[in-house]
Structures are given as C-alpha cells and as structure tokens.
mmCIF file of C-alpha atoms in Angstrom:
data_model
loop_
_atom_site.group_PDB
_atom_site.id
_atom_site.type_symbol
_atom_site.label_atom_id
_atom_site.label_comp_id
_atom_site.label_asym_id
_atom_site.label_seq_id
_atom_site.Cartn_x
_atom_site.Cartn_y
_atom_site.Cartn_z
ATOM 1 C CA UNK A 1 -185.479 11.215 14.413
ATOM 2 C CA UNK A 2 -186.870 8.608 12.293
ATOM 3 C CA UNK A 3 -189.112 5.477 11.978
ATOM 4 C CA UNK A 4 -187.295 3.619 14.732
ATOM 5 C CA UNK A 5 -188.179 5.968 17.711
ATOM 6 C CA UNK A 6 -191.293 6.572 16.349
ATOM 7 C CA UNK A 7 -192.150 2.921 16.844
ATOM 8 C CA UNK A 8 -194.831 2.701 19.529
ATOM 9 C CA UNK A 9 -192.685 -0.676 20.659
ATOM 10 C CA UNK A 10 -189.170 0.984 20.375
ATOM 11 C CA UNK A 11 -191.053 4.052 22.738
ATOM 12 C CA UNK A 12 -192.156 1.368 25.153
ATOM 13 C CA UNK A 13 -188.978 -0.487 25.979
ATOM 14 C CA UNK A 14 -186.900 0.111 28.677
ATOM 15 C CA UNK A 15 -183.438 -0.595 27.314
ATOM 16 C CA UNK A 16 -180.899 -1.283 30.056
ATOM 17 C CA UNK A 17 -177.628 -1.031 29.398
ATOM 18 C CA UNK A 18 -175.412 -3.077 31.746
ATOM 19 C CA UNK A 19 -171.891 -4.123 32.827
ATOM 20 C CA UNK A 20 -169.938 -6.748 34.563
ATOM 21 C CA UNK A 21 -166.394 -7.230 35.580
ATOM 22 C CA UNK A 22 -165.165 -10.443 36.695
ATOM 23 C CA UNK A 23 -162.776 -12.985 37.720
ATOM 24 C CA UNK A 24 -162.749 -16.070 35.987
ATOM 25 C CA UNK A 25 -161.368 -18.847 38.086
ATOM 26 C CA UNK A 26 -160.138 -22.356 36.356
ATOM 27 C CA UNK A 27 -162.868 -25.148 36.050
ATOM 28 C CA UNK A 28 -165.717 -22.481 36.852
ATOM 29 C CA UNK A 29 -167.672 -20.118 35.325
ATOM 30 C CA UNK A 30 -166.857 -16.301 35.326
ATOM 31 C CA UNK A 31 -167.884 -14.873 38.522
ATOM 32 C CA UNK A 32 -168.937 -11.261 39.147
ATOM 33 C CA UNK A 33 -167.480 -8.716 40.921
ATOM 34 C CA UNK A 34 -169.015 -5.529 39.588
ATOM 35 C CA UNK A 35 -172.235 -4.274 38.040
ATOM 36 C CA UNK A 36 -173.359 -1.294 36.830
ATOM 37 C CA UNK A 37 -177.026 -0.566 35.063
ATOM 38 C CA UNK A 38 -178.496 2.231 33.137
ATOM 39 C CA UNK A 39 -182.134 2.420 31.780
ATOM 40 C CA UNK A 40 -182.640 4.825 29.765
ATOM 41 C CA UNK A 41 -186.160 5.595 27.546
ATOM 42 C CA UNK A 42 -186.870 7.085 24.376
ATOM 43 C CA UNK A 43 -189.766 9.681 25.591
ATOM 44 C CA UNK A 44 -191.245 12.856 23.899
ATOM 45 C CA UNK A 45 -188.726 12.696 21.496
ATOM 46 C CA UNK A 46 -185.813 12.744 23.833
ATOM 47 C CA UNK A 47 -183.892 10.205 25.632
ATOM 48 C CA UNK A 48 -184.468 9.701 29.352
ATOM 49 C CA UNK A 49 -182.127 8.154 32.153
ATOM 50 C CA UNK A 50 -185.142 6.451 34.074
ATOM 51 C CA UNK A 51 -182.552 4.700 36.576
ATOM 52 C CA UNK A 52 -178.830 3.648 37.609
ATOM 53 C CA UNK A 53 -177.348 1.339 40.031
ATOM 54 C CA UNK A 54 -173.647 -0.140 40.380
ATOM 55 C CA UNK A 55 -172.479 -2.720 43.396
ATOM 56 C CA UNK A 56 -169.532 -4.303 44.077
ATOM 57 C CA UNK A 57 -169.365 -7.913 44.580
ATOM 58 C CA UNK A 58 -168.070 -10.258 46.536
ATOM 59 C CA UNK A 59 -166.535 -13.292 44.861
ATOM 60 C CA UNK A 60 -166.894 -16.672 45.990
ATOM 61 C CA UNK A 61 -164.069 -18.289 47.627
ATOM 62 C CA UNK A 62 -163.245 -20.726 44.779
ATOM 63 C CA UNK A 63 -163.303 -17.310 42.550
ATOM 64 C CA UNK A 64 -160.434 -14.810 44.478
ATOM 65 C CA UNK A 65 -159.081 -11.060 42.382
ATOM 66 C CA UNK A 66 -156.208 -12.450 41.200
ATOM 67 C CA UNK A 67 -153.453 -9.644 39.939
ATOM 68 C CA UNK A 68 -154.057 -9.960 36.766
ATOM 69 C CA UNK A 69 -157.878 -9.096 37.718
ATOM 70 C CA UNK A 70 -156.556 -5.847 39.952
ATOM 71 C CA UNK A 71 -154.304 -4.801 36.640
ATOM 72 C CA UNK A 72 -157.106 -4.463 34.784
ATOM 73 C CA UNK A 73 -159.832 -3.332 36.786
ATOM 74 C CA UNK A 74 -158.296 -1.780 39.817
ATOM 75 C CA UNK A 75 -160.446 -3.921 42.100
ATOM 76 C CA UNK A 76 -158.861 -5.695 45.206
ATOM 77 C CA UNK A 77 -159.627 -7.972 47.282
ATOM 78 C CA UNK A 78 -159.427 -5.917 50.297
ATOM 79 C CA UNK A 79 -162.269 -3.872 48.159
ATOM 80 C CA UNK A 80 -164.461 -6.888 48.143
ATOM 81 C CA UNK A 81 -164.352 -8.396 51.366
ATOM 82 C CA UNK A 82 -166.910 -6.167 52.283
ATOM 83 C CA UNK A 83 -168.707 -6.376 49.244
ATOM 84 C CA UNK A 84 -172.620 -7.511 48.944
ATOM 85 C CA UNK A 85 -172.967 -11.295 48.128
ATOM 86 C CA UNK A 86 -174.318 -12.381 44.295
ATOM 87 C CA UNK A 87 -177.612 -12.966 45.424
ATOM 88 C CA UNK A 88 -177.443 -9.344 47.935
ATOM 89 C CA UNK A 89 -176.088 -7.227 44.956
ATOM 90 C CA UNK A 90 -178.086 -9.291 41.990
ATOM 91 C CA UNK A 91 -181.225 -9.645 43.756
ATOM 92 C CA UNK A 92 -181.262 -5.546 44.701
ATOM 93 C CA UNK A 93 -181.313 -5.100 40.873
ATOM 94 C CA UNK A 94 -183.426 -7.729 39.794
ATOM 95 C CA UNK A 95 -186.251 -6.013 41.885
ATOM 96 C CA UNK A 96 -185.922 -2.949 40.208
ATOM 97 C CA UNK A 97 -187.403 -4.421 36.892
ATOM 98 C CA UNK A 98 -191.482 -3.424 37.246
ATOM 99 C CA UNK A 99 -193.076 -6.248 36.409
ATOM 100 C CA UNK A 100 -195.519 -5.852 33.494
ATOM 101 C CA UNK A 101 -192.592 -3.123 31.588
ATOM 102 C CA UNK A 102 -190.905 -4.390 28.763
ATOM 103 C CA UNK A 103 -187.164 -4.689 29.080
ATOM 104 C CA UNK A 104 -183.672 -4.915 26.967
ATOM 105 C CA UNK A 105 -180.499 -5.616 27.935
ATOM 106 C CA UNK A 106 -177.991 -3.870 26.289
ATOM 107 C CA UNK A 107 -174.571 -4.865 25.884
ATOM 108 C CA UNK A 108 -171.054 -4.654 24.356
ATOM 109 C CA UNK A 109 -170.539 -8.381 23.143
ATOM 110 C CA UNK A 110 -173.371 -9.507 25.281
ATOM 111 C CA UNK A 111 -172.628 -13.119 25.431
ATOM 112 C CA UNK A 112 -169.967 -11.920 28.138
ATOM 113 C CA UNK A 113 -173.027 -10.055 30.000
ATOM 114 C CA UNK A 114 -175.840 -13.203 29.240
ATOM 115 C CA UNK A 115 -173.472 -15.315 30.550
ATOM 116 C CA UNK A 116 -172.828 -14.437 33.427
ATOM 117 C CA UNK A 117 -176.705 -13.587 34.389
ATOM 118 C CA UNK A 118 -177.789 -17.466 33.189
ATOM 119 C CA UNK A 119 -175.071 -18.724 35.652
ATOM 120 C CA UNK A 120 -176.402 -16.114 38.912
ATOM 121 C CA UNK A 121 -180.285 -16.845 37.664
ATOM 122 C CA UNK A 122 -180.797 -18.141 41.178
ATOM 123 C CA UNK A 123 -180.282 -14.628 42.196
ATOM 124 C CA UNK A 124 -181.796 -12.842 39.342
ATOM 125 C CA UNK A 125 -184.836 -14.213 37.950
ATOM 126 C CA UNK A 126 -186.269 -11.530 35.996
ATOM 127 C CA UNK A 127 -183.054 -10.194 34.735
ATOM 128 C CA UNK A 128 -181.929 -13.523 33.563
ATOM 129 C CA UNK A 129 -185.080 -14.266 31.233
ATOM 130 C CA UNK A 130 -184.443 -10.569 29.635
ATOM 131 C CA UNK A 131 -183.365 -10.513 26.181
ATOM 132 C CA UNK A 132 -180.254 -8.601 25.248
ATOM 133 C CA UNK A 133 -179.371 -5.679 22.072
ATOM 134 C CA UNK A 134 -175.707 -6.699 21.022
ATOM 135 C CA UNK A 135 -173.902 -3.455 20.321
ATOM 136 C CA UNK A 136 -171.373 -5.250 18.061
ATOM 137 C CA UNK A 137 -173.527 -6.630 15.385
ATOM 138 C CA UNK A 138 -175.575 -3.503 15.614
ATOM 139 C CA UNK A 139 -172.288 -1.310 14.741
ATOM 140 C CA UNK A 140 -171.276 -4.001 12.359
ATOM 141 C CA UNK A 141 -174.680 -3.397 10.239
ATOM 142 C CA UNK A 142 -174.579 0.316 10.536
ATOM 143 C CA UNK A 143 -171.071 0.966 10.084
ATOM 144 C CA UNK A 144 -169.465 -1.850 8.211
ATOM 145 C CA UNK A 145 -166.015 -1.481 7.549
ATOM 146 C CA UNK A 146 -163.833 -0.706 10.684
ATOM 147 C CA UNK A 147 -160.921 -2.193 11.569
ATOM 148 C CA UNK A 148 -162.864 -4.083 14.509
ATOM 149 C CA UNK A 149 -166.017 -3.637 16.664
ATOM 150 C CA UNK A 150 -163.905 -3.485 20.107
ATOM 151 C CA UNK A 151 -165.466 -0.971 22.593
ATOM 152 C CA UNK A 152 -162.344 1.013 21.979
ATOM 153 C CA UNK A 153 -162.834 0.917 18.552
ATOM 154 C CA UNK A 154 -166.621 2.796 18.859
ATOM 155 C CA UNK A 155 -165.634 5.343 21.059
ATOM 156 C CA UNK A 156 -162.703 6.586 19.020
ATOM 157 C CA UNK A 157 -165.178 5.907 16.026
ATOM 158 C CA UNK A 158 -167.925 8.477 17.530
ATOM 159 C CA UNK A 159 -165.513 10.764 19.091
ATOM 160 C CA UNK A 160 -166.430 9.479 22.890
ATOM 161 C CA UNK A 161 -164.003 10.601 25.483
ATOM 162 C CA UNK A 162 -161.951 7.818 26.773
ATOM 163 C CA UNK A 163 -163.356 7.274 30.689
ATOM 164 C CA UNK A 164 -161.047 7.620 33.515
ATOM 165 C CA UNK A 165 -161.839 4.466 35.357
ATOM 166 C CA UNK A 166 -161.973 2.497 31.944
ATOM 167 C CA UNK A 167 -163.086 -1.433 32.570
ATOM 168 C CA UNK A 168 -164.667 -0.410 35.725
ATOM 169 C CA UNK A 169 -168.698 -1.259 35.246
ATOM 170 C CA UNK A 170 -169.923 2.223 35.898
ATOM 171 C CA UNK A 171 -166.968 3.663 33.831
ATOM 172 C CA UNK A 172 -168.242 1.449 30.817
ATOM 173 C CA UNK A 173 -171.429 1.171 31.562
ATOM 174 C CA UNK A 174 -172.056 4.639 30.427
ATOM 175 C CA UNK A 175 -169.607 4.613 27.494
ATOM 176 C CA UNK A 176 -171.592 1.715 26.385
ATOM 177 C CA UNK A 177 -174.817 3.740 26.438
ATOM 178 C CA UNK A 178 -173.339 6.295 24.429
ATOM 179 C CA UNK A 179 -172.154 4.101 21.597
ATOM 180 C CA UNK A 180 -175.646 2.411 21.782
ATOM 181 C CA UNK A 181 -177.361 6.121 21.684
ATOM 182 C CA UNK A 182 -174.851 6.834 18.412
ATOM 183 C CA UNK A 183 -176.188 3.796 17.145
ATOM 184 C CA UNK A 184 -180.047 4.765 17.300
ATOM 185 C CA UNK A 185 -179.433 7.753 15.421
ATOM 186 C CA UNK A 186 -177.727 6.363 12.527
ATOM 187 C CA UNK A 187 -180.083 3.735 12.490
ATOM 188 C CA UNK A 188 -182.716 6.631 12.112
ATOM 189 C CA UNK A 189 -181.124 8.650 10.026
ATOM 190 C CA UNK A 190 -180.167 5.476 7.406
ATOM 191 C CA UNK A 191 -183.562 4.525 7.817
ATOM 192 C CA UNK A 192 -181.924 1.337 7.838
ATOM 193 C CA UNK A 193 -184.069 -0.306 10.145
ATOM 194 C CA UNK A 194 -187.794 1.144 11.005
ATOM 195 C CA UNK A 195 -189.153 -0.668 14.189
ATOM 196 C CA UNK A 196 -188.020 -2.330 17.310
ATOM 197 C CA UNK A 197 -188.769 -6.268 15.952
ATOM 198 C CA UNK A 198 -185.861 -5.164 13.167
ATOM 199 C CA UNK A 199 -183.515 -3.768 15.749
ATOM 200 C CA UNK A 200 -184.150 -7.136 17.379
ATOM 201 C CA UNK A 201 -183.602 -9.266 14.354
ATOM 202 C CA UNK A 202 -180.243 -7.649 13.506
ATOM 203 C CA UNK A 203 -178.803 -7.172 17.229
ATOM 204 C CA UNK A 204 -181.172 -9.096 19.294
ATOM 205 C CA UNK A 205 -179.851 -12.030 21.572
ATOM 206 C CA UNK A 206 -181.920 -14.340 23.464
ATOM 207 C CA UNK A 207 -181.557 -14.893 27.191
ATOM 208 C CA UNK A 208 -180.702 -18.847 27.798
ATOM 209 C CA UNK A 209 -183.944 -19.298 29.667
ATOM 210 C CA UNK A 210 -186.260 -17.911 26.838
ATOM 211 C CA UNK A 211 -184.788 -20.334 24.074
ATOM 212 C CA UNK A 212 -187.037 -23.365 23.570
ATOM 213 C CA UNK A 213 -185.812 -26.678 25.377
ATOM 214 C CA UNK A 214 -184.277 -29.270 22.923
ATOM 215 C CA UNK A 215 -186.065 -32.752 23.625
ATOM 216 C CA UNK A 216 -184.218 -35.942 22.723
ATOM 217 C CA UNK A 217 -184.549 -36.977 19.275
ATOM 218 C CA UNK A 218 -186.870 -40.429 19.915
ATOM 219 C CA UNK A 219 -189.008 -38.494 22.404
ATOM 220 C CA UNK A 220 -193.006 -39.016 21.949
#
C-alpha cells in the first residue's frame, strides 16, 4: 500500500462505517429505525474488523413505518414494536466508542447519517461530536467521471455483489465498507492523497457539535 496507510494518524483511527434507515414523518426530523456499525482498522498492513453492532428501533409515535417505508426497507411496524427505544439502541453504541481512541464516521452521503445523530445527541454523545469520511466526494476525487456517485453506482463500479437485504443497515452497512476499502487503495495506489489530514480535507465532514458557534454580529 502506499503513503496513506502508512500514516501513523491514518493507522490510528478507528473508522466506523455506519448506517441508518428511517422514517421521515411531516414537520419532524427523520427518525431512526435501524443501525448498523462496522469499525474496522488499518493494522500490520491489513485491514481489521475491530467491531459490529446493528439494532432495530423503535420509532416515536409521531414517526410510524408508513408503506412506503416497509417497500423499501422491509421493516414493519409489527417488527418495531418490540424494538429498543433511541436512547436504548443509541446509547448501547455510543458506549462502545473507548474514550481516548480516535474515531471516523464513515458514510455514503453522510449528511443523511450526521443528521440524524445531531438530532438523537441526547442519546449519543460521543457519537454525535464524531466527525464523518463522505464516501461520495471521496469517489468523486478518485474516480471522476461516472455517471453519478449513488451507492449503486460504486458497487457496480468495483464489481461488489449486489446484497440481498439491500437498504437494510447491516445489508449496506457492509457494502458501504467495501466501497470505502476500494477507495483506500486507489487512493494509495494514485498516491493521490498521502496522510489522513488530506483524506480529511477532501472527504471530511464535521459533526454539528464540533463546528464553532456563530455569535451575533454586534456581540462584544
């Protein structure tokens, strides 16, 4: 591999890649109803899954599956009635970020992803002042010129089997970690960029709670 995973920073990120489906109810915010994680490591010159999780969730009553949310996930509300609360299933995973480790989000247009973590930071404190990798400018500087950068798109692109349970978060949760592994290596093997603060500058996103607080303009 190249520069990039040789990067003492690149080596000592965790980058989680992570997934939510949701239901997005008039006048309020999208509201979760699925997550799936994977952390993976770049250690010894090899990749390393260092963790998964997934949970249903259970939507708020203001937020119910509507059919159009079942046609596209498969997800009921029968499914969910059951289902850990926001703060059960958000909170279980916030925990599992060690404090002291460094941490990235990764995500397929993460502003979907960021999102909905600012509005459940209640729940998820940690995870919600994270900062994300965006795999869609990061395709769009390493592979200009496809059609579009749709999640589709980069798995027929890199030859990545279709999943079964596609738009289910575990389903593309892990077909987003492969396009984001495909990534890395023709980052390295362009040389195109050579450390993580360059990966960061080109795909980075900042979480809502890490961007500096805009004072009013006659404030002294």
């Amino acid at each position: 591999m190249g520069d990039l995973t040789k990067d003492t920073a690149f080596q000592a990120t965790t980058f989680v890649v992570i997934d939510f489906e949701t239901t997005t109810p008039t006048g309020y915010p999208a509201q979760p109803i699925e997550v799936a994680a994977l952390a993976l490591r770049y250690e010894d010159s090899a990749w390393k899954e260092t963790g998964r999780t997934a949970s249903l969730i259970r939507p708020p009553a203001f937020a119910p599956v509507t059919p159009a949310d079942t046609a596209q996930t498969g997800l009921t509300a029968e499914q969910l009635h059951q289902a850990p609360t926001p703060a059960e299933a958000l909170g279980a995973l916030d925990r599992r970020l060690t404090a002291g480790n460094s941490y990235l989000l990764v995500a397929q247009h993460a502003a979907t992803e960021a999102n909905v973590i600012h509005n459940q930071a209640e729940h998820c404190p940690t995870l919600a002042r994270t900062d994300f990798l965006d795999t869609i400018p990061l395709a769009k500087h390493l592979i200009p010129g496809l059609p579009n950068y749709k999640l589709d798109t980069l798995l027929a692109h890199f030859g990545i089997k279709q999943p079964t349970h596609r738009h289910r978060a575990y389903a593309d949760v892990d077909v987003t970690a492969q396009v984001f592994l495909q990534l890395i290596s023709a980052a390295d093997e362009s040389a195109q960029l050579n450390d993580l603060a360059a990966l960061v500058k080109t795909a980075g996103r900042k979480a809502k709670l890490n961007l500096p607080v805009q004072t009013g303009l006659f404030d002294f």
